[in-house]
XYZ file of C-alpha atoms in Angstrom:
458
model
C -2.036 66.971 76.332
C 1.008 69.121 75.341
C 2.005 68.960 71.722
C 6.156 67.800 70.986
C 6.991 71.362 70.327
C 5.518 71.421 73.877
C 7.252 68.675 75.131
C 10.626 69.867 73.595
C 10.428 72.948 74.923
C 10.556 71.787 78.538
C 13.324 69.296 77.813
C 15.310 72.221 76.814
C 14.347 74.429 79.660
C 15.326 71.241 82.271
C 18.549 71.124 80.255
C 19.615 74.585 80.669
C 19.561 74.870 84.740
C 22.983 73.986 85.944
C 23.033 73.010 89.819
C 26.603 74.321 90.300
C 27.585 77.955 89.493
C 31.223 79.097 89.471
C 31.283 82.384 92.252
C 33.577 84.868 92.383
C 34.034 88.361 94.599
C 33.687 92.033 93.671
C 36.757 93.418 94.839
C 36.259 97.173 92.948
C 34.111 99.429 91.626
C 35.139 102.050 89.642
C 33.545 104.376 86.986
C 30.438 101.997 86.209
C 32.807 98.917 85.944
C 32.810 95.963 87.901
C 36.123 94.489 88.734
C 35.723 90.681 90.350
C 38.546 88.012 91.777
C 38.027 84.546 91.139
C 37.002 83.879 88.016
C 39.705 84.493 85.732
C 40.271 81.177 84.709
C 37.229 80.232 83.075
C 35.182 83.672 82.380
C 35.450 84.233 78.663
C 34.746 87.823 77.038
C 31.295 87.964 76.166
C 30.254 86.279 79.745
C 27.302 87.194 81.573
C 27.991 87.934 85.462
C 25.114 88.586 87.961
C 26.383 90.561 90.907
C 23.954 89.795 94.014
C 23.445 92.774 96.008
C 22.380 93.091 99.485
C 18.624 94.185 99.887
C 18.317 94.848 95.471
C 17.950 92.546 93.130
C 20.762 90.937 91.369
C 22.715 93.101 88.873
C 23.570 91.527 85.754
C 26.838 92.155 84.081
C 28.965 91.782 80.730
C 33.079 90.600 80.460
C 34.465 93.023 78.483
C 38.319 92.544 79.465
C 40.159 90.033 81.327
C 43.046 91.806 83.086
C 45.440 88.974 85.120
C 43.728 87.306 88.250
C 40.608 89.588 87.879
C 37.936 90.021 85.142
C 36.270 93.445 84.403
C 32.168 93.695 83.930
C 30.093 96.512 82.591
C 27.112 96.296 84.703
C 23.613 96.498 82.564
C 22.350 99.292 85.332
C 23.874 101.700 87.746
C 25.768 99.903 89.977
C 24.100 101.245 93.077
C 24.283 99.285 95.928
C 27.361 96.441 94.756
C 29.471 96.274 97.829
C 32.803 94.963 98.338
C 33.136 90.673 97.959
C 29.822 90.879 96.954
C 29.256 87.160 94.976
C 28.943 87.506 91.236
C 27.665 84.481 89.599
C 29.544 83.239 86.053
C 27.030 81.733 83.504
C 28.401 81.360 79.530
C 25.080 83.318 78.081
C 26.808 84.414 74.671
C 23.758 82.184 73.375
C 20.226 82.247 72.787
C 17.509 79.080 71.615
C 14.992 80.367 69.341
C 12.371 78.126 68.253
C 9.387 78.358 65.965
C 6.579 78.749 68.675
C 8.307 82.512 69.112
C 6.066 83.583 65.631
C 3.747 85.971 66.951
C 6.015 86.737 69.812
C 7.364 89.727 71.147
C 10.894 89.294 72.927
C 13.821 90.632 74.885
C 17.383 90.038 73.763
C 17.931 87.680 76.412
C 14.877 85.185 75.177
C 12.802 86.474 77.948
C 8.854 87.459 76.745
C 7.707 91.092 76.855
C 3.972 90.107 75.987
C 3.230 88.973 79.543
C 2.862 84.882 77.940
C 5.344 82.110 78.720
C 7.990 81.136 76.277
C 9.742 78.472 75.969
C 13.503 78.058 74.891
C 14.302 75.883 71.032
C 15.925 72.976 71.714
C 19.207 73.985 69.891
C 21.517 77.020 71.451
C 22.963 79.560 69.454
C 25.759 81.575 69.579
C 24.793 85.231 69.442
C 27.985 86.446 67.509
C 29.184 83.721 64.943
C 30.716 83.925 61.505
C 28.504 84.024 58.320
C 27.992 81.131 55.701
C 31.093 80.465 54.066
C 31.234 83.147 50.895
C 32.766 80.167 48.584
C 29.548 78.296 49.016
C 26.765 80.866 49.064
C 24.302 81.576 45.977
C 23.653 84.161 44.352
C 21.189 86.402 45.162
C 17.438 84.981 44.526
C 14.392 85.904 43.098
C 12.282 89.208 42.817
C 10.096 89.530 46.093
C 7.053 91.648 45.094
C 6.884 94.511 48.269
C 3.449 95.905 48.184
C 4.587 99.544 46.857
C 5.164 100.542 43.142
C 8.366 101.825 43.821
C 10.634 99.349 45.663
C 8.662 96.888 43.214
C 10.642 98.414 39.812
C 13.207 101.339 40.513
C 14.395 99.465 44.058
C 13.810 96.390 43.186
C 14.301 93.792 46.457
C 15.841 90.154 46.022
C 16.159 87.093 48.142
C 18.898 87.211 50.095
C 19.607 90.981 49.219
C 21.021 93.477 52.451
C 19.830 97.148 51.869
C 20.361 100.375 54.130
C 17.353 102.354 54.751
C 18.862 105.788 55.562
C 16.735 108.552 56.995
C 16.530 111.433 59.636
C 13.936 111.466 62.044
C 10.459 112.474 61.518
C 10.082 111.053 57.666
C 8.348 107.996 57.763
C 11.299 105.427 58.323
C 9.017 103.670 61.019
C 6.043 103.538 58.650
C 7.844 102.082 55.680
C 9.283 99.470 57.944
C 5.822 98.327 59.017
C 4.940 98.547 55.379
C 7.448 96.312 54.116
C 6.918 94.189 57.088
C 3.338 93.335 56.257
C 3.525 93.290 52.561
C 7.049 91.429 51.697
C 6.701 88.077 50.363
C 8.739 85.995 53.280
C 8.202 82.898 55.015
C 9.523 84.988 58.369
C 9.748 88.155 59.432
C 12.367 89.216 62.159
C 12.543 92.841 63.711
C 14.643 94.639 65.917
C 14.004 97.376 67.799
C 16.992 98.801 69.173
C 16.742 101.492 71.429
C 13.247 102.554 70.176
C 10.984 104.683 72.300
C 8.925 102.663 74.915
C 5.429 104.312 73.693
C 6.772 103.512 70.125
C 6.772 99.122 70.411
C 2.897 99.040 71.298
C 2.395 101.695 68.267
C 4.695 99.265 66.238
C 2.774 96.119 66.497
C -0.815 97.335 67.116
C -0.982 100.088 64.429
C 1.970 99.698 62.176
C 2.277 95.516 61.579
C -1.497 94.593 62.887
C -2.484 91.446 64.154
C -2.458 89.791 60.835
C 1.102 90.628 60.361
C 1.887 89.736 63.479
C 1.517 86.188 63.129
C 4.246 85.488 61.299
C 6.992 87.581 62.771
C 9.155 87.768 65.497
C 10.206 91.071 67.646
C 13.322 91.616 69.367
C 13.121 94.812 71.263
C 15.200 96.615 73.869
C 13.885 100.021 74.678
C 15.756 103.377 74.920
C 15.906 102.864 78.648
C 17.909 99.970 78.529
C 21.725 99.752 79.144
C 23.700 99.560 75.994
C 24.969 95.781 76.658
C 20.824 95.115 75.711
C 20.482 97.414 73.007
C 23.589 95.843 70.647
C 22.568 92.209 72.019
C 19.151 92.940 70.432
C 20.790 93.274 66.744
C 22.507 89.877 67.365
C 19.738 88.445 68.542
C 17.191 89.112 65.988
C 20.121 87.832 63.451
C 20.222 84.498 65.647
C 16.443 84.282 65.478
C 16.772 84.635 62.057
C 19.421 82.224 61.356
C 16.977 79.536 63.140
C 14.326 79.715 60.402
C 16.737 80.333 57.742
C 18.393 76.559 58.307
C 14.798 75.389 57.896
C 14.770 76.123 54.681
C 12.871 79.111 54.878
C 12.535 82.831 53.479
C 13.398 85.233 56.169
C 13.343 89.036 56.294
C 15.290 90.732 58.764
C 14.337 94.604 60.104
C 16.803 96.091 61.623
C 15.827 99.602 63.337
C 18.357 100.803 63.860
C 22.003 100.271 63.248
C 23.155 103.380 63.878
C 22.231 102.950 67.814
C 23.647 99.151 67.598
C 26.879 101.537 67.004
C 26.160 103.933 69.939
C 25.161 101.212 72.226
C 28.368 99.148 71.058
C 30.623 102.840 71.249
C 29.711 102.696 75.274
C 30.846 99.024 75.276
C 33.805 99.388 73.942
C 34.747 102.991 75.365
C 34.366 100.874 79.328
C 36.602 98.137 77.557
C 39.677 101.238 76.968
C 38.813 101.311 73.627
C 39.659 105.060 72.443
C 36.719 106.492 70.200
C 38.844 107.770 66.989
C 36.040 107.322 63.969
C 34.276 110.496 64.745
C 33.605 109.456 68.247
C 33.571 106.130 67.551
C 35.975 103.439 68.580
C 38.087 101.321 65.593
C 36.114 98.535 66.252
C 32.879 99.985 65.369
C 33.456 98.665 61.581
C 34.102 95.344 61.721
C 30.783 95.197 64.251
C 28.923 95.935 61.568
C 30.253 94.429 58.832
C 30.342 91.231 60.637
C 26.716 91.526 61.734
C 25.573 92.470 58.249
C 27.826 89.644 56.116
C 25.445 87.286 58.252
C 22.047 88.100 56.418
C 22.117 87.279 52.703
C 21.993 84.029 50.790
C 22.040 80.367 52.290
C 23.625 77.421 50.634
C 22.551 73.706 50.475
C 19.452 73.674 51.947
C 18.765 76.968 53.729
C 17.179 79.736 52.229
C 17.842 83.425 52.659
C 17.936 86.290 54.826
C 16.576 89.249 53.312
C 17.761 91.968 55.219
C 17.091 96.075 55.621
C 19.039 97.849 58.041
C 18.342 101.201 59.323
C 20.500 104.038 59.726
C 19.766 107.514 61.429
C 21.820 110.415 59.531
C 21.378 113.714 61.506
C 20.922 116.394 59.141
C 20.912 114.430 55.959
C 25.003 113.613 55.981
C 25.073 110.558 54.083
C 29.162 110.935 54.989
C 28.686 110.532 58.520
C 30.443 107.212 59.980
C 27.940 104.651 60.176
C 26.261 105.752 56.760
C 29.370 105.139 55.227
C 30.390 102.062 56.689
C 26.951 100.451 55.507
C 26.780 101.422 51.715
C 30.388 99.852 51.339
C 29.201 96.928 52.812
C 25.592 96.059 51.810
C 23.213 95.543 48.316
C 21.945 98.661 47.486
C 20.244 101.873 49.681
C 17.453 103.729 50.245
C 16.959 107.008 50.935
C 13.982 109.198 52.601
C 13.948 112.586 52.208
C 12.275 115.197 54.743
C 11.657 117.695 51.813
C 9.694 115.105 49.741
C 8.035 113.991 52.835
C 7.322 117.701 53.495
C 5.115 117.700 50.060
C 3.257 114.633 51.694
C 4.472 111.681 49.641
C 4.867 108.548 51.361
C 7.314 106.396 51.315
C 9.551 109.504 50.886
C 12.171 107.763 48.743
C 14.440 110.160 46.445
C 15.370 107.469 44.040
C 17.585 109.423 42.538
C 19.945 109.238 45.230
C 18.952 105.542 46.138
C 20.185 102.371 44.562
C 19.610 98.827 44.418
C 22.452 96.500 43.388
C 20.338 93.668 42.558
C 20.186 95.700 38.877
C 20.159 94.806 36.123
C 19.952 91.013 36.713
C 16.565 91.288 38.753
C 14.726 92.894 35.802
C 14.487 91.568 32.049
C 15.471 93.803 28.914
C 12.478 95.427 28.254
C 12.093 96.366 31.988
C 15.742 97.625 32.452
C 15.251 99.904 29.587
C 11.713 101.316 31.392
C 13.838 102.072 34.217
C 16.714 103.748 32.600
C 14.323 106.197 30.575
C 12.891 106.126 33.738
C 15.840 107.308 35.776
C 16.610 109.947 32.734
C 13.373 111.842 33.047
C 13.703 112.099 36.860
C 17.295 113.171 36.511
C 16.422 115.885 33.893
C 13.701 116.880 36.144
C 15.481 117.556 38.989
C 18.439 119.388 37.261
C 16.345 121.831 35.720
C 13.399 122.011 38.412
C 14.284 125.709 39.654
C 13.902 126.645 36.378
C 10.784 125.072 35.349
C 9.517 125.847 39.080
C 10.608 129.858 38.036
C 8.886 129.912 35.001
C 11.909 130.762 32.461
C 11.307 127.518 30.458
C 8.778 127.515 27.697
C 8.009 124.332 26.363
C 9.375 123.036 23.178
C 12.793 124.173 23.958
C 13.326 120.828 24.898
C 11.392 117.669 23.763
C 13.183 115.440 26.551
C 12.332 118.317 29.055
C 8.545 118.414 28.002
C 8.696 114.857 28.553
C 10.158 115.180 32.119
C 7.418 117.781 32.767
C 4.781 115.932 31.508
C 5.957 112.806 33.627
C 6.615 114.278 36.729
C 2.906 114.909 38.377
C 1.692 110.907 37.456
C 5.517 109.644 38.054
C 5.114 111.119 41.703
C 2.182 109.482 42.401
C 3.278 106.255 41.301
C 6.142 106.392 43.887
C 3.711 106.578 45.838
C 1.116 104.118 45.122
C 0.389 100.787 46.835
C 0.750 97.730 44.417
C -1.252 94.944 46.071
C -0.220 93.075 42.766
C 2.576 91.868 41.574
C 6.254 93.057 40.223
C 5.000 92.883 36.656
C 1.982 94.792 36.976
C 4.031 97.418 38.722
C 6.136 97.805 35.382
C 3.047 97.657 32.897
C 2.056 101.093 35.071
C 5.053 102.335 34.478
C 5.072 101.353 30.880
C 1.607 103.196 30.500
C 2.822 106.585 32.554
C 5.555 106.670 30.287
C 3.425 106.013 26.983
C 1.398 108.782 28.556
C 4.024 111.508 28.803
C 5.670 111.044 25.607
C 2.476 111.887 23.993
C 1.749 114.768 26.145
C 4.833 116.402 24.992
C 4.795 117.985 21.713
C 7.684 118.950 20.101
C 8.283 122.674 19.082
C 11.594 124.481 17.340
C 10.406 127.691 18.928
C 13.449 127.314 21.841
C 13.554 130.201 24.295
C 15.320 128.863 27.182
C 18.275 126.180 27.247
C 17.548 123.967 29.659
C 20.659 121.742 31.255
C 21.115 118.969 29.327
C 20.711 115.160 30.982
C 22.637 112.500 30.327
């Protein structure tokens, strides 16, 4: 007997065919573009058009101007084989129906399943692109979430509702962390994208990086590297969509987004076919407001909805934290992270430099005693790192410095603790911290013997 979600399920699938299609003609084809009579009238940007080809399958196309009489499509493949008045089908698919049987799924950003099972459509549509929760009515960001590792547990601290950038060049363990906060967040839902991601790299993903426990809760939205750019930035609206769903149930959601910086590329190639003129470094003017409309969507319900809890992932090629779409996301989001390939070189994982990361959920997400932990904390690392070639060189001798002997004596246990797992919760992550620091202090003795000045931290 088939259960109501069942039942549901099919009504919305019987609801969704349409008997009569509006059909226009190709009439040109002209550096990959598509331009079809007939449908001016009613084709709206954002459209889906199938071109049926003679002998291939049918080509499926997006609107991406409307120029008089005729419309113009950017076709999701090479348009080999599209002939003169060949028919191209209209169909208003700016929408997607998640529902909750797609936990445990693994999806294409048209709804379609990539695990070889059926899958049936929600029984309410959503637009893909649609304007966020109205700011005057939003909370405030939520509660701590405890993350699984020491470090985004106290020094990046993650809220509800919270949007942070994950920025990192390839080859440091962006993928790994990912799967790591996937698995170990505390969320009701968890929603990834996978835009543009290796083939070989979305079996990897889910067998060996989430595992089938963490699979059973989440939701993936992937389009492949292969894949035409009008799939790759549908993905990142998608997986927001999907995410919206459970968020207006009332529940927790976290949102993986990996990564924005080819939602940009994919949405450069769009908009470069529509006449846009790439100015931003390459990258067309609308590339911002993409962005920062697709980010302001994740964050903090109202009423009864609860949060989206968002990271977003950006690729910076040689560690340029100025580049375009870097920028564009710490202006607009909670806080960043950073990985960095020399730290990952001396085989810590996750390899976050905290010092240049920052969550904006501080101080409010800690209380007094722990805010003070993390700005000694924060001190210690800082003096650390400003006098490391030194220290590294052998020119200091302790006891020129008590705060310096501190930082030395810190460093070795602080950098495993940035490290460390912490199956436990937030608070047990800061009594470690309390007891590395207790630690160090003791270790280093004071001495008025100075022989080297070291650079003073403030």
């Amino acid at each position: 007997m088939e259960s109501p979600t069942q039942i549901s399920g099919l009504r919305a699938e019987i609801e969704s065919l349409h008997p009569v299609r509006p059909v226009g003609r190709v009439i040109r084809v002209k550096a990959g573009i598509i331009e079809i009579a007939g449908l001016a009238s009613i084709a709206r940007i954002g459209d889906w058009i199938t071109v049926h080809r003679e002998g291939q399958p049918p080509l499926g196309s997006e609107v991406v101007q409307l120029r008089g009489d005729t419309i113009i499509a950017l076709p999701e493949a090479v348009p080999d084989g599209v002939a003169l008045q060949n028919r191209a089908v209209l169909s208003h698919e700016g929408v997607i129906a998640p529902a909750d049987t797609w936990m445990g799924r693994i999806v294409d950003p048209s709804g379609h399943p990539l695990d070889g099972l059926p899958l049936l459509r929600g029984p309410r549509v959503r637009p893909l692109r649609c304007a966020p929760p109205d700011a005057a009515k939003r909370r405030a960001l939520g509660a701590r979430l405890s993350t699984g590792m020491a470090v985004t547990n106290t020094l990046l601290p993650l809220v509800k509702g919270q949007r942070m950038g994950l920025f990192a060049g390839s080859g440091v363990g962006k993928s790994s962390l990912l799967g790591r906060l996937a698995s170990r967040v505390d969320a009701d839902v968890v929603v990834i994208a996978l835009i543009g991601e290796r083939g070989r790299e979305l079996r990897h993903f889910v067998e060996e990086v989430i595992g089938e426990e963490g699979l059973k809760r989440t939701v993936i939205i992937a389009a492949t590297s292969d894949q035409s750019a009008l799939k790759r930035r549908r993905c990142a609206w998608t997986a927001m969509a999907v995410a919206e769903h459970f968020r207006d149930q009332g529940k927790n959601v976290l949102l993986l987004a990996d990564s924005i910086t080819r939602f940009a590329e994919a949405h450069r190639e769009v908009a470069v076919a529509a006449g846009e003129a790439p100015v931003l470094r390459g990258y067309p003017p609308s590339t911002s407001h993409m962005i920062m409309s697709l980010c302001e969507r994740a964050g903090p319900g109202f009423g009864n909805q609860g949060d989206i809890t968002a990271l977003f992932s950006v690729l910076v090629a040689g560690s340029d934290m100025d580049e375009p779409i870097a920028d564009i996301l710490r202006g607009v989001l909670d806080g960043h992270i950073v990985l960095d390939r020399a730290i990952a070189e001396g085989g810590r994982y996750p390899a976050i430099d905290v010092l240049q990361s920052v969550s904006r959920s501080l101080p409010n997400a800690a209380t007094v005693s722990e805010n003070v932990l993390l700005h000694q904390t924060r001190r210690l690392l800082g003096l650390y790192d400003r006098n490391s070639v030194m220290i590294r060189a052998g020119l200091y001798t302790q006891g020129a410095d008590p705060e310096l002997d501190q930082a030395i004596a810190l460093w070795s246990d602080l950098d495993d603790f940035l490290g460390q797992e912490a199956p436990q919760d937030c608070t047990h992550s800061f009594q470690q911290l309390n007891l590395i620091l207790r630690r160090a202090k003791a270790a280093a003795k004071p001495s008025h013997r100075p022989q080297a000045t070291a650079v003073e931290g403030g």
